[in-house]
Tab-separated table of C-alpha atoms in Angstrom:
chain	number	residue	atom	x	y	z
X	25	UNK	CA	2.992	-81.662	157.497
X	26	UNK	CA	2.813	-85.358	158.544
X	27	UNK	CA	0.440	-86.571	161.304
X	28	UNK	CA	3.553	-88.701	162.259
X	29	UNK	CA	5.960	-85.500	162.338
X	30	UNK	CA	3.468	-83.447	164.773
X	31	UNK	CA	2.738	-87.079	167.196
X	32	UNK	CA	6.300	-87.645	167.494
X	33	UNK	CA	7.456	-84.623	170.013
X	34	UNK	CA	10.928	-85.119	169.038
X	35	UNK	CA	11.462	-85.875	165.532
X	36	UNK	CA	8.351	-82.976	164.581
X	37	UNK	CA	10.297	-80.394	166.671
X	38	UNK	CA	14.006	-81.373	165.005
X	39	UNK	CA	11.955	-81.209	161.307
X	40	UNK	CA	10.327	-77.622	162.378
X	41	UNK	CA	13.123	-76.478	164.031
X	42	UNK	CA	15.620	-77.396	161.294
X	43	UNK	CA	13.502	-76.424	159.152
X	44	UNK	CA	12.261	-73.019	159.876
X	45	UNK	CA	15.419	-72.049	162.126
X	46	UNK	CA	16.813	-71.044	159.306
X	47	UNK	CA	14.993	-69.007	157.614
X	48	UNK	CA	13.048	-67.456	160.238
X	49	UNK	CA	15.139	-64.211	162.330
X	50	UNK	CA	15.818	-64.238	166.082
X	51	UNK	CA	12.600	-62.194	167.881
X	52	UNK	CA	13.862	-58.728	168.896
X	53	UNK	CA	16.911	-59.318	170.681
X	54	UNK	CA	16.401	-61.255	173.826
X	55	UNK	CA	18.219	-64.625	172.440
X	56	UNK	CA	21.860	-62.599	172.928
X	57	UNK	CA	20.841	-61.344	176.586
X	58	UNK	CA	20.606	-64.831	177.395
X	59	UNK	CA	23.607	-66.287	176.297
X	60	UNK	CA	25.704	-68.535	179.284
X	61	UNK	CA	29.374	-69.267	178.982
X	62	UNK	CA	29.489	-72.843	177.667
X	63	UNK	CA	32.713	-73.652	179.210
X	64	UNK	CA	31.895	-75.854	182.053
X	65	UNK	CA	34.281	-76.691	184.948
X	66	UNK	CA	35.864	-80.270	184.822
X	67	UNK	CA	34.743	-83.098	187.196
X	68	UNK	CA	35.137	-86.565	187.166
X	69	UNK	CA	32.323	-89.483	187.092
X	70	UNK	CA	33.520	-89.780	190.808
X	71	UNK	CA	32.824	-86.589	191.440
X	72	UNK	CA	29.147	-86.749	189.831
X	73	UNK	CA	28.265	-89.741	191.495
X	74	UNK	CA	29.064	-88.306	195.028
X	75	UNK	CA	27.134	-85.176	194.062
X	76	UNK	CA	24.350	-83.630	195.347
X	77	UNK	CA	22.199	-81.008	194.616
X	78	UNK	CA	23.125	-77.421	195.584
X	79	UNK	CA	21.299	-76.808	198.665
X	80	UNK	CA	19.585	-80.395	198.605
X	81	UNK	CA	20.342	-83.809	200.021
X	82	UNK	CA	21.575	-86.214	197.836
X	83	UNK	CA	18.591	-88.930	198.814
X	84	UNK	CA	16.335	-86.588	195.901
X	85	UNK	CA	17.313	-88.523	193.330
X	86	UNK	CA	18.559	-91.777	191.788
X	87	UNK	CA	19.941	-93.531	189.119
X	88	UNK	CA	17.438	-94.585	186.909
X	89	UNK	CA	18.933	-97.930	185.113
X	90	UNK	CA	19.792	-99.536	189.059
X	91	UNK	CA	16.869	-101.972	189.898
X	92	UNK	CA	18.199	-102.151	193.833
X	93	UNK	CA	18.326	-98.348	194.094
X	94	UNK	CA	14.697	-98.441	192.419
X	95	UNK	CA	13.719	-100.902	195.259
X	96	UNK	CA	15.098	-98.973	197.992
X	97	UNK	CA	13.008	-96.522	196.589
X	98	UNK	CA	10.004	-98.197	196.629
X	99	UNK	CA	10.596	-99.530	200.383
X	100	UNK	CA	9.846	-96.078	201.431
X	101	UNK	CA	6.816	-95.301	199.369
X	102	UNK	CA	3.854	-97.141	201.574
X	103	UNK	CA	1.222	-96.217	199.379
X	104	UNK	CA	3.129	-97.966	196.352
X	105	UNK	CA	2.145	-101.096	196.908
X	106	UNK	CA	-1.670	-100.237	197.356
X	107	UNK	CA	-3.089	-97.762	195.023
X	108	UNK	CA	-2.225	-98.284	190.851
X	109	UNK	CA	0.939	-96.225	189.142
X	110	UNK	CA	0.173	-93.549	186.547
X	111	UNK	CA	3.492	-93.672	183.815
X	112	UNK	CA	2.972	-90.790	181.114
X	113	UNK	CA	5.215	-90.577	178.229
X	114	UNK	CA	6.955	-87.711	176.244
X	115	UNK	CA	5.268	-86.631	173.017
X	116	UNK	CA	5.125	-82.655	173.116
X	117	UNK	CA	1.858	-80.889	172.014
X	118	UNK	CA	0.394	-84.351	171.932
X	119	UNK	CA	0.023	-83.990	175.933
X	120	UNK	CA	-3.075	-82.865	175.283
X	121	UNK	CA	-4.153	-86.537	174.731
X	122	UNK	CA	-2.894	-87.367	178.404
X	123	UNK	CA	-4.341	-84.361	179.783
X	124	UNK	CA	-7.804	-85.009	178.178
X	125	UNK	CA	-7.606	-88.486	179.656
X	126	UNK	CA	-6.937	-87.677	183.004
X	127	UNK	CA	-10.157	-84.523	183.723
X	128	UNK	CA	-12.692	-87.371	181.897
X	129	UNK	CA	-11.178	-89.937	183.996
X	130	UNK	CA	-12.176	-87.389	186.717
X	131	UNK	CA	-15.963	-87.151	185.049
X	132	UNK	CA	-15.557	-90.947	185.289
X	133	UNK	CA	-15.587	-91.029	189.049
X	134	UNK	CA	-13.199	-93.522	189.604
X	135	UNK	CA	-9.943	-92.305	188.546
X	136	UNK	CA	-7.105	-93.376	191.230
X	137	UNK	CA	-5.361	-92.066	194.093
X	138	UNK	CA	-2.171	-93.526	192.114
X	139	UNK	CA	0.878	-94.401	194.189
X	140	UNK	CA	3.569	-93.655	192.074
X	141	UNK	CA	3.303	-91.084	189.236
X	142	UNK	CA	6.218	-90.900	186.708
X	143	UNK	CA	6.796	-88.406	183.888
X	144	UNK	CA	9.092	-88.198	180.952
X	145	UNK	CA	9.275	-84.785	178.964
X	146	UNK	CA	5.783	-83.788	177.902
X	147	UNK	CA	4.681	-86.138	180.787
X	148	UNK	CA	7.012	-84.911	182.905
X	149	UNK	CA	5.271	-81.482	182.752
X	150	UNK	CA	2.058	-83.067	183.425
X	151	UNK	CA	3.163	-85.456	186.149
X	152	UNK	CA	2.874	-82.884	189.279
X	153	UNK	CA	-0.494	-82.296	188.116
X	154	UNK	CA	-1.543	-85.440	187.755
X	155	UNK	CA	-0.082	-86.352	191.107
X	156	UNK	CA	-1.590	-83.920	193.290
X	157	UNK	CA	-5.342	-84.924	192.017
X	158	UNK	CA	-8.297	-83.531	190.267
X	159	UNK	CA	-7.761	-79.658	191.392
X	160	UNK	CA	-5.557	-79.333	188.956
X	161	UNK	CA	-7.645	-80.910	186.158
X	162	UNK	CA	-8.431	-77.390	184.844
X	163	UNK	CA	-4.744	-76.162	185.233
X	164	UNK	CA	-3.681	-78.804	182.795
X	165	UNK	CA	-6.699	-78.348	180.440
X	166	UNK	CA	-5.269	-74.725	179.869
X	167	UNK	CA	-1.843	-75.664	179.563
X	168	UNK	CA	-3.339	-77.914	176.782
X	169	UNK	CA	-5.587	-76.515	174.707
X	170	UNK	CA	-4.509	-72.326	175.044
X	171	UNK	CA	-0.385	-73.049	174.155
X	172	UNK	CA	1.118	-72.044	170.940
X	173	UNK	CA	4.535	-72.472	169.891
X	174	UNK	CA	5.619	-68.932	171.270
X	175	UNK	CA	4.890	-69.988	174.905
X	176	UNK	CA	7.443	-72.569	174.369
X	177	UNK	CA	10.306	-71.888	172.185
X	178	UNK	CA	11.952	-68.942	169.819
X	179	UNK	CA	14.347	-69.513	167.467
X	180	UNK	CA	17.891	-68.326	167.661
X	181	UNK	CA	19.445	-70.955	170.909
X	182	UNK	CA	22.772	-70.370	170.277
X	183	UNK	CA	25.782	-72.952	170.810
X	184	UNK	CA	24.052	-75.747	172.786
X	185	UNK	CA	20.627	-76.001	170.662
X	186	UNK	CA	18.239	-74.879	167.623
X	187	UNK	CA	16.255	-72.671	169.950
X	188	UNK	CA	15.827	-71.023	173.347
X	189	UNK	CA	13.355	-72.289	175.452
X	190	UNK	CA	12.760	-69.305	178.046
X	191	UNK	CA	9.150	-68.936	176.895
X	192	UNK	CA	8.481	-72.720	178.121
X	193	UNK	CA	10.729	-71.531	181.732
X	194	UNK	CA	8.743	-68.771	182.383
X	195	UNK	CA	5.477	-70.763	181.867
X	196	UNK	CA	6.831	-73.161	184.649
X	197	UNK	CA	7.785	-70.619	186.732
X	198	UNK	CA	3.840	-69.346	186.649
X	199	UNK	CA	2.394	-72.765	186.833
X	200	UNK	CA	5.041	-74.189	189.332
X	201	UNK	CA	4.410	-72.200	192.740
X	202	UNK	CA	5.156	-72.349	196.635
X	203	UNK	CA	1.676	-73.924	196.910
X	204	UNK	CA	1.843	-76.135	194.068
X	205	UNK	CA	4.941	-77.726	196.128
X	206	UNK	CA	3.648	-77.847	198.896
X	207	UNK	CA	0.238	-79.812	197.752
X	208	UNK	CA	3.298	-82.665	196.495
X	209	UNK	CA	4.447	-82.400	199.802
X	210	UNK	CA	1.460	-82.939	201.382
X	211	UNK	CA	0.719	-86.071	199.115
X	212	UNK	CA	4.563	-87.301	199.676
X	213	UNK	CA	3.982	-87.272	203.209
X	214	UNK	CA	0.786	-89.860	202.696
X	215	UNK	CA	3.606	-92.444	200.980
X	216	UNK	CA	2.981	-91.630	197.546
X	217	UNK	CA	5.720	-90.947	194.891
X	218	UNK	CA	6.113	-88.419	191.539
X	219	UNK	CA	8.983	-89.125	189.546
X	220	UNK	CA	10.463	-87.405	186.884
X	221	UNK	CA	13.106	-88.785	184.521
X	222	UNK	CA	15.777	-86.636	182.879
X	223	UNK	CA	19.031	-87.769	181.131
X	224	UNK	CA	22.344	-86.579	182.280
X	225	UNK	CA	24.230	-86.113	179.374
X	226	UNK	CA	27.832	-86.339	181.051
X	227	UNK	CA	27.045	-90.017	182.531
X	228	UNK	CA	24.382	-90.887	179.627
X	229	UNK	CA	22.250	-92.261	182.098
X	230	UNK	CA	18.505	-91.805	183.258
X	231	UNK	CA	17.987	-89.956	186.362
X	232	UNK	CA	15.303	-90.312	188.389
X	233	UNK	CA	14.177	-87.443	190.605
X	234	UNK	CA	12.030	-88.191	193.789
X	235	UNK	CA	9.633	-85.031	193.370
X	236	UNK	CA	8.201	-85.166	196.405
X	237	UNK	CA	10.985	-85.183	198.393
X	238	UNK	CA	12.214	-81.963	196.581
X	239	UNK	CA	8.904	-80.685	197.292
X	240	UNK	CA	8.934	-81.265	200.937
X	241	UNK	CA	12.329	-80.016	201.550
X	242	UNK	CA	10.857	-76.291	200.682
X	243	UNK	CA	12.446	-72.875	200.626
X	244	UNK	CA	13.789	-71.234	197.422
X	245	UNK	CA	16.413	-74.215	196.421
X	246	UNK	CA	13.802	-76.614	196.475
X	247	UNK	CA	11.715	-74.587	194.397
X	248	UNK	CA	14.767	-73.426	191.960
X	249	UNK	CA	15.151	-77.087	191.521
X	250	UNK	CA	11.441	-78.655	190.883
X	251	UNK	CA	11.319	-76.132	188.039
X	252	UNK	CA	14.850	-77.544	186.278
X	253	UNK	CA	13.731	-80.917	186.672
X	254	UNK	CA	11.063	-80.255	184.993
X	255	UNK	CA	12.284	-78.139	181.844
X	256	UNK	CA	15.232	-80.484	181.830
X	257	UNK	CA	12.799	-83.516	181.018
X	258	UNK	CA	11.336	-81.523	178.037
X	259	UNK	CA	14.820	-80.059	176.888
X	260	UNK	CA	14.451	-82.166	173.454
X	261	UNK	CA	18.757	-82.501	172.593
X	262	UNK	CA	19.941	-80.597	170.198
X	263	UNK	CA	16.577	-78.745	169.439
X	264	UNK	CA	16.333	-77.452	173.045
X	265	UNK	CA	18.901	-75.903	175.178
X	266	UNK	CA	20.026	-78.336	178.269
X	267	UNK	CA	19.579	-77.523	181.662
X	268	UNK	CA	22.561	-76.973	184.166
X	269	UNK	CA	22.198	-77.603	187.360
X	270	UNK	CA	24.233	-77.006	190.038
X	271	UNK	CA	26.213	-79.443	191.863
X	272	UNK	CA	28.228	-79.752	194.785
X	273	UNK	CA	30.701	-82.448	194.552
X	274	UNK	CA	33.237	-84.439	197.333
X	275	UNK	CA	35.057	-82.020	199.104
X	276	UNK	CA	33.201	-78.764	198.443
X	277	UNK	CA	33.777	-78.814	194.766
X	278	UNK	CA	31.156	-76.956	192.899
X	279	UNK	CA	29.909	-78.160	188.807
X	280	UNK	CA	27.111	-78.408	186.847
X	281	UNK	CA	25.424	-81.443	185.649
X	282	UNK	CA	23.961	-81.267	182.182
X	283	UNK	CA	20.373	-82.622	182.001
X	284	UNK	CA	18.502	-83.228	178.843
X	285	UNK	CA	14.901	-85.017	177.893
X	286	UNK	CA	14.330	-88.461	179.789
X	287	UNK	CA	12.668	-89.181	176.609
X	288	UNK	CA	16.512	-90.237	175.479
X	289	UNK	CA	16.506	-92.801	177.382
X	290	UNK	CA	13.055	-94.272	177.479
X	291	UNK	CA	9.598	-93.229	176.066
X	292	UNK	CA	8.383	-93.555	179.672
X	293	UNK	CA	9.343	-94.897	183.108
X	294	UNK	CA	7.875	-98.127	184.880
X	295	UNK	CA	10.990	-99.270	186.259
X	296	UNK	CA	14.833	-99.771	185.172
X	297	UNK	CA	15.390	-101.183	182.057
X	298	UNK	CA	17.170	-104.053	183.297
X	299	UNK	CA	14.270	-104.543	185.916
X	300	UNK	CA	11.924	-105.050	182.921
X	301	UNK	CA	14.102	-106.900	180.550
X	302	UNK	CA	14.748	-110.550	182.517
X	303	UNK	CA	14.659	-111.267	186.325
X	304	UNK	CA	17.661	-109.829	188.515
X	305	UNK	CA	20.277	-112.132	189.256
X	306	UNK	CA	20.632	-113.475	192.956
X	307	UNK	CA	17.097	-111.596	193.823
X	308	UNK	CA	14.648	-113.550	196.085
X	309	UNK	CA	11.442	-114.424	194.772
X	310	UNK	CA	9.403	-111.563	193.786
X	311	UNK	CA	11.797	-109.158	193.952
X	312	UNK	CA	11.951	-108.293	190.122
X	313	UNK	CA	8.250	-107.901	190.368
X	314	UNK	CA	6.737	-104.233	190.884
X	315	UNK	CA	4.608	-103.911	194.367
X	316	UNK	CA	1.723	-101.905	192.279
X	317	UNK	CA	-1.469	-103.260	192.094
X	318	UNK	CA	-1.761	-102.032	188.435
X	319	UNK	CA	0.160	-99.777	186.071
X	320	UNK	CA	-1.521	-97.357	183.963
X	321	UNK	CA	0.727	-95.857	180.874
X	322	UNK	CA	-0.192	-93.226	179.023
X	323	UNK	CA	1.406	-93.017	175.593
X	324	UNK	CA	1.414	-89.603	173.772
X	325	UNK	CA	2.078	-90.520	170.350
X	326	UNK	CA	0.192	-92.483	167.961
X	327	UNK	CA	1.975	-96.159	166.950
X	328	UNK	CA	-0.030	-96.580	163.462
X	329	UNK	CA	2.176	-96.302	160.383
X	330	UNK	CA	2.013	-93.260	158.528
X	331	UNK	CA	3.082	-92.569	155.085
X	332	UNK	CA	4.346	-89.500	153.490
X	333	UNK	CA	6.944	-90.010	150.446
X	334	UNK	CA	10.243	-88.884	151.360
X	335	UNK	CA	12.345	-86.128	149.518
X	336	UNK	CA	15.589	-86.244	148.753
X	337	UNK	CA	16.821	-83.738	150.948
X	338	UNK	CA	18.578	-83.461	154.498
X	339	UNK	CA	15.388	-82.251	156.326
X	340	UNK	CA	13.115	-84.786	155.156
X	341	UNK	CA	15.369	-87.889	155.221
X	342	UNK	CA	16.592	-86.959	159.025
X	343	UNK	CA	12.638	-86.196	159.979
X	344	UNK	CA	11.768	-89.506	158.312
X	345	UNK	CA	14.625	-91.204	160.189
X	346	UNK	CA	14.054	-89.725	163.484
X	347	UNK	CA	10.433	-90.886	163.663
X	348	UNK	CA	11.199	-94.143	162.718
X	349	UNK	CA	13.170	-94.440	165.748
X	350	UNK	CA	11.096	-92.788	168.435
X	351	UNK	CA	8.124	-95.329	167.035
X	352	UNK	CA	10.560	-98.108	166.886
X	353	UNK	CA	11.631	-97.098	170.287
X	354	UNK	CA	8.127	-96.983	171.970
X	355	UNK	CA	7.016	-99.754	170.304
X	356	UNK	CA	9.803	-101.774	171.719
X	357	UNK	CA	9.345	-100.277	175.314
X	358	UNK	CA	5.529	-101.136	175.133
X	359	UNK	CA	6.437	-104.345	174.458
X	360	UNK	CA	9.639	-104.990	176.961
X	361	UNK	CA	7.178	-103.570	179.505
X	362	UNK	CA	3.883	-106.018	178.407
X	363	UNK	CA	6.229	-109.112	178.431
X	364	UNK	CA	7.430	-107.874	182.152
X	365	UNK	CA	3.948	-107.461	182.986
X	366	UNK	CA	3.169	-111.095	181.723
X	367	UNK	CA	5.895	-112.426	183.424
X	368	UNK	CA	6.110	-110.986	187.101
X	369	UNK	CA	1.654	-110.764	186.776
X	370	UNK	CA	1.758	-107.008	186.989
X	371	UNK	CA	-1.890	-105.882	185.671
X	372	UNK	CA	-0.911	-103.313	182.934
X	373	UNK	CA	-3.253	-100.909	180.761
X	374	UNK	CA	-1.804	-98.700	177.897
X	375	UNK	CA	-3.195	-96.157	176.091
X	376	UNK	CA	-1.949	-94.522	173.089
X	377	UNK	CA	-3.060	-92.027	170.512
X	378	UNK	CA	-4.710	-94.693	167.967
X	379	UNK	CA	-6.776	-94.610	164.912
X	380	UNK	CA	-9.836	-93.136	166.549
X	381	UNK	CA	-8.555	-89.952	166.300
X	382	UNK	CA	-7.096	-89.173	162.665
X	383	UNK	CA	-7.215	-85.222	162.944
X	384	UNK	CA	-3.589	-84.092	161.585
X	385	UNK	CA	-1.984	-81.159	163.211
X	386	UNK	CA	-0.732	-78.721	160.266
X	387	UNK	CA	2.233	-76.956	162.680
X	388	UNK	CA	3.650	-77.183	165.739
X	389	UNK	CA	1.609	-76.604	169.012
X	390	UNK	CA	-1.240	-75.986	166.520
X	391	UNK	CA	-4.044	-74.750	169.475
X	392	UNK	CA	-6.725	-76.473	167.490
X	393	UNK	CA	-5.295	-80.219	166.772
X	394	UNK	CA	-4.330	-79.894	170.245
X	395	UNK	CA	-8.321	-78.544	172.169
X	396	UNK	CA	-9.357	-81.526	169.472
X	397	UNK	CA	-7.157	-84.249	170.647
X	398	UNK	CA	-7.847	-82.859	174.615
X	399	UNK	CA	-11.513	-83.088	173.916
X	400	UNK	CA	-10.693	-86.797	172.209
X	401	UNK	CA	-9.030	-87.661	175.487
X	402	UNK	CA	-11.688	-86.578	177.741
X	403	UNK	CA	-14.224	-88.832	176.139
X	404	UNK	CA	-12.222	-91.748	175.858
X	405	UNK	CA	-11.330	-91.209	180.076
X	406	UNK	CA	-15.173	-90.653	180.721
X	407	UNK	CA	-16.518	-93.572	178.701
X	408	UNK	CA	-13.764	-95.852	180.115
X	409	UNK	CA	-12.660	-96.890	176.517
X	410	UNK	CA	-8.698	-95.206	176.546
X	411	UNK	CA	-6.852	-98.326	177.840
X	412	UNK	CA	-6.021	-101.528	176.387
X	413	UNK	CA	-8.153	-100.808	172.529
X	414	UNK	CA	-7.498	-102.417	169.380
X	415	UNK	CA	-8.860	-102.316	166.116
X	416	UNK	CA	-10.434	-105.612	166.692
X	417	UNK	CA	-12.432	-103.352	169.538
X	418	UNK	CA	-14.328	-101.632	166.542
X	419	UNK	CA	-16.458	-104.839	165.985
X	420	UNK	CA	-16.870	-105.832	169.906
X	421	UNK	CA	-17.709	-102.332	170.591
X	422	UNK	CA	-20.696	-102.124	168.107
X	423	UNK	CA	-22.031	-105.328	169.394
X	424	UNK	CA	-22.889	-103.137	172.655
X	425	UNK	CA	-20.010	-104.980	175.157
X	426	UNK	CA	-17.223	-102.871	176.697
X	427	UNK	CA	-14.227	-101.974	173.897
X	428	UNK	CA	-11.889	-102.051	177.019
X	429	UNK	CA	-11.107	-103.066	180.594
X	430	UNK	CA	-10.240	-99.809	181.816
X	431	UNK	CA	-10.295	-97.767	183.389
């Protein structure tokens, strides 16, 4: 198996899941016990727009791809403007990288307070985490080094995907508590923000969920609804099942919304797409430009070229094609989101999965690629070296001067 099948989350898990779906039988009949009706009750794009929720405000969310909603946002979040945002990408087992990062840049002593935390699929199961500070350090080191592939998916999903994902649910459901929630509260409450991005399939639009909000709402709904957000972000289309959550429309009327990865609409989430890509029309000065004092992404996947020669079959030519798109899709969102930085003089820092670690995963969720890429992470946070490196760093880095900037 490829490196670049197991760094790219969701063209590795299509291959394996393709793949080995079919040859591999459903584990002793739980699949059928959790079968749902896949006939869903009609609404109109109206009607989703208006929606909110069940049991929630509407305020908990927002359109992802609207720059003024984004602002309004932002208005509210004091602490955005003075402490650095955290943006961590998708890229399945290879959270591990991102997790490593973050417990050394604890070691390091001077990893942020961040204002805004965002998370897309992998990320976005790593995000609350990350947000609520260095406690949770060793929560995510377990998450990332003791997984296999059975804590997250069995084979056998039914109509709406590949596989079921009730092993990765009921891990949420242990990690995500009533005290978990209420530490985002608490950190809400200060003016920070954690936002996680999932796609709404109906729409085909990014949604951005205000975390904390859902956090400090509290009771059972808000709990019910922390944990969807979060599987929804890692619900790979296709490959894993969506996530339906319920709705309650104008006039009473009662839906559900299918959710999906965020990765399907970006790689990772620094602001709206149209935010990023050219100034917004009519704005004032500044007001395309982010308040944060610096943005930190975290890129879990590796953007080197990799070569394996293709077969001549359907699984290897759609694995080959689907990772050329997820790396042609990050590498354009890197670079939509450098030339933003350049142009509204946002100080940006990205980190990716590069050529200093060449350890090749040989399946899915493998436990030791993934404590070896943690333990990668962790040095690269401690020494300060994870951000902004290049090859050319090689040479400036044996001279004895610093091979980065940050953190």
């Amino acid at each position: 198996m490829s490196r670049e099948m197991n760094r790219r989350g969701l063209a590795g898990a299509a291959m394996v899941a393709l793949a080995l779906g079919t040859v591999l039988p459903v584990q002793a009949g739980t699949v059928a016990d959790r079968q749902r009706s896949t006939v869903r009750a009609s609404f109109t794009a109206g009607d989703l727009a208006a929606a909110r929720p069940e049991g929630l405000p509407a305020s908990v969310r927002l359109p992802g791809d609207d720059p003024a909603a984004f602002r309004t946002f932002l208005d509210g979040a004091a602490m955005a403007s003075r402490e650095p945002w955290l943006a961590l990408s998708g890229g399945g087992e290879n959270g591990a990288f991102a997790a490593g990062l973050l417990k050394g840049w604890t070691r390091a002593g001077n990893r942020p307070d961040f204002g805004v935390v965002t998370g897309v699929s992998t990320g976005a199961l790593i995000a609350p985490f990350a947000f609520v500070g260095a406690s949770q350090d060793a929560a995510l080191e377990k998450a990332y080094t003791e997984t296999s592939a059975a804590d997250v998916f069995e084979f056998g999903g039914g109509q709406e995907s590949l596989t079921d994902t009730w092993p990765l649910k009921r891990g949420i459901e242990r990690s995500v508590t009533p005290a978990l929630l209420e530490a985002v509260a608490a950190e809400h409450r200060k003016g920070r923000r954690l936002l996680v991005v999932t796609t709404e399939l109906d729409s085909l639009r990014p949604t951005l969920w205000d975390m904390g909000a859902i956090a400090a709402t509290g009771g059972p709904a808000a709990l019910k609804l922390f944990r969807e957000v979060m599987l929804a972000s890692a619900a790979i289309p296709g490959i894993f099942p969506p996530v339906m959550i319920e709705s309650t429309g104008p006039g009473g009327k009662r839906f559900q919304e299918m959710h999906a990865d965020g990765g399907a609409t970006a790689p990772f989430f620094v602001a709206p797409g149209r935010m990023l890509l050219e100034p917004l029309a009519g704005a004032p000065a500044g007001e395309d430009h982010l308040p944060a004092p610096a943005v930190y992404v975290v890129v879990n996947t590796s953007q080197a070229p990799d070569f394996q020669v293709a077969q001549r079959s359907m699984l290897s030519i759609l694995g080959r094609s689907l990772s050329a798109m997820i790396k042609a899709q990050t590498t354009g969102a890197i670079a939509v989101t450098k030339a933003f930085a350049a142009r509204t003089g946002t100080v940006l820092h990205v980190a990716t999965i590069d050529q200093r670690f060449p350890q090749v995963s040989q399946a899915p969720f493998e436990q030791g690629y993934m404590r070896a890429l943690f333990a990668h992470g962790e040095r690269l946070g401690k020494a300060g070296t994870a951000f902004d490196w290049s090859p050319d760093a090689l040479t400036t880095s044996a001279t004895g001067r610093s091979a980065s900037n940050a953190p």
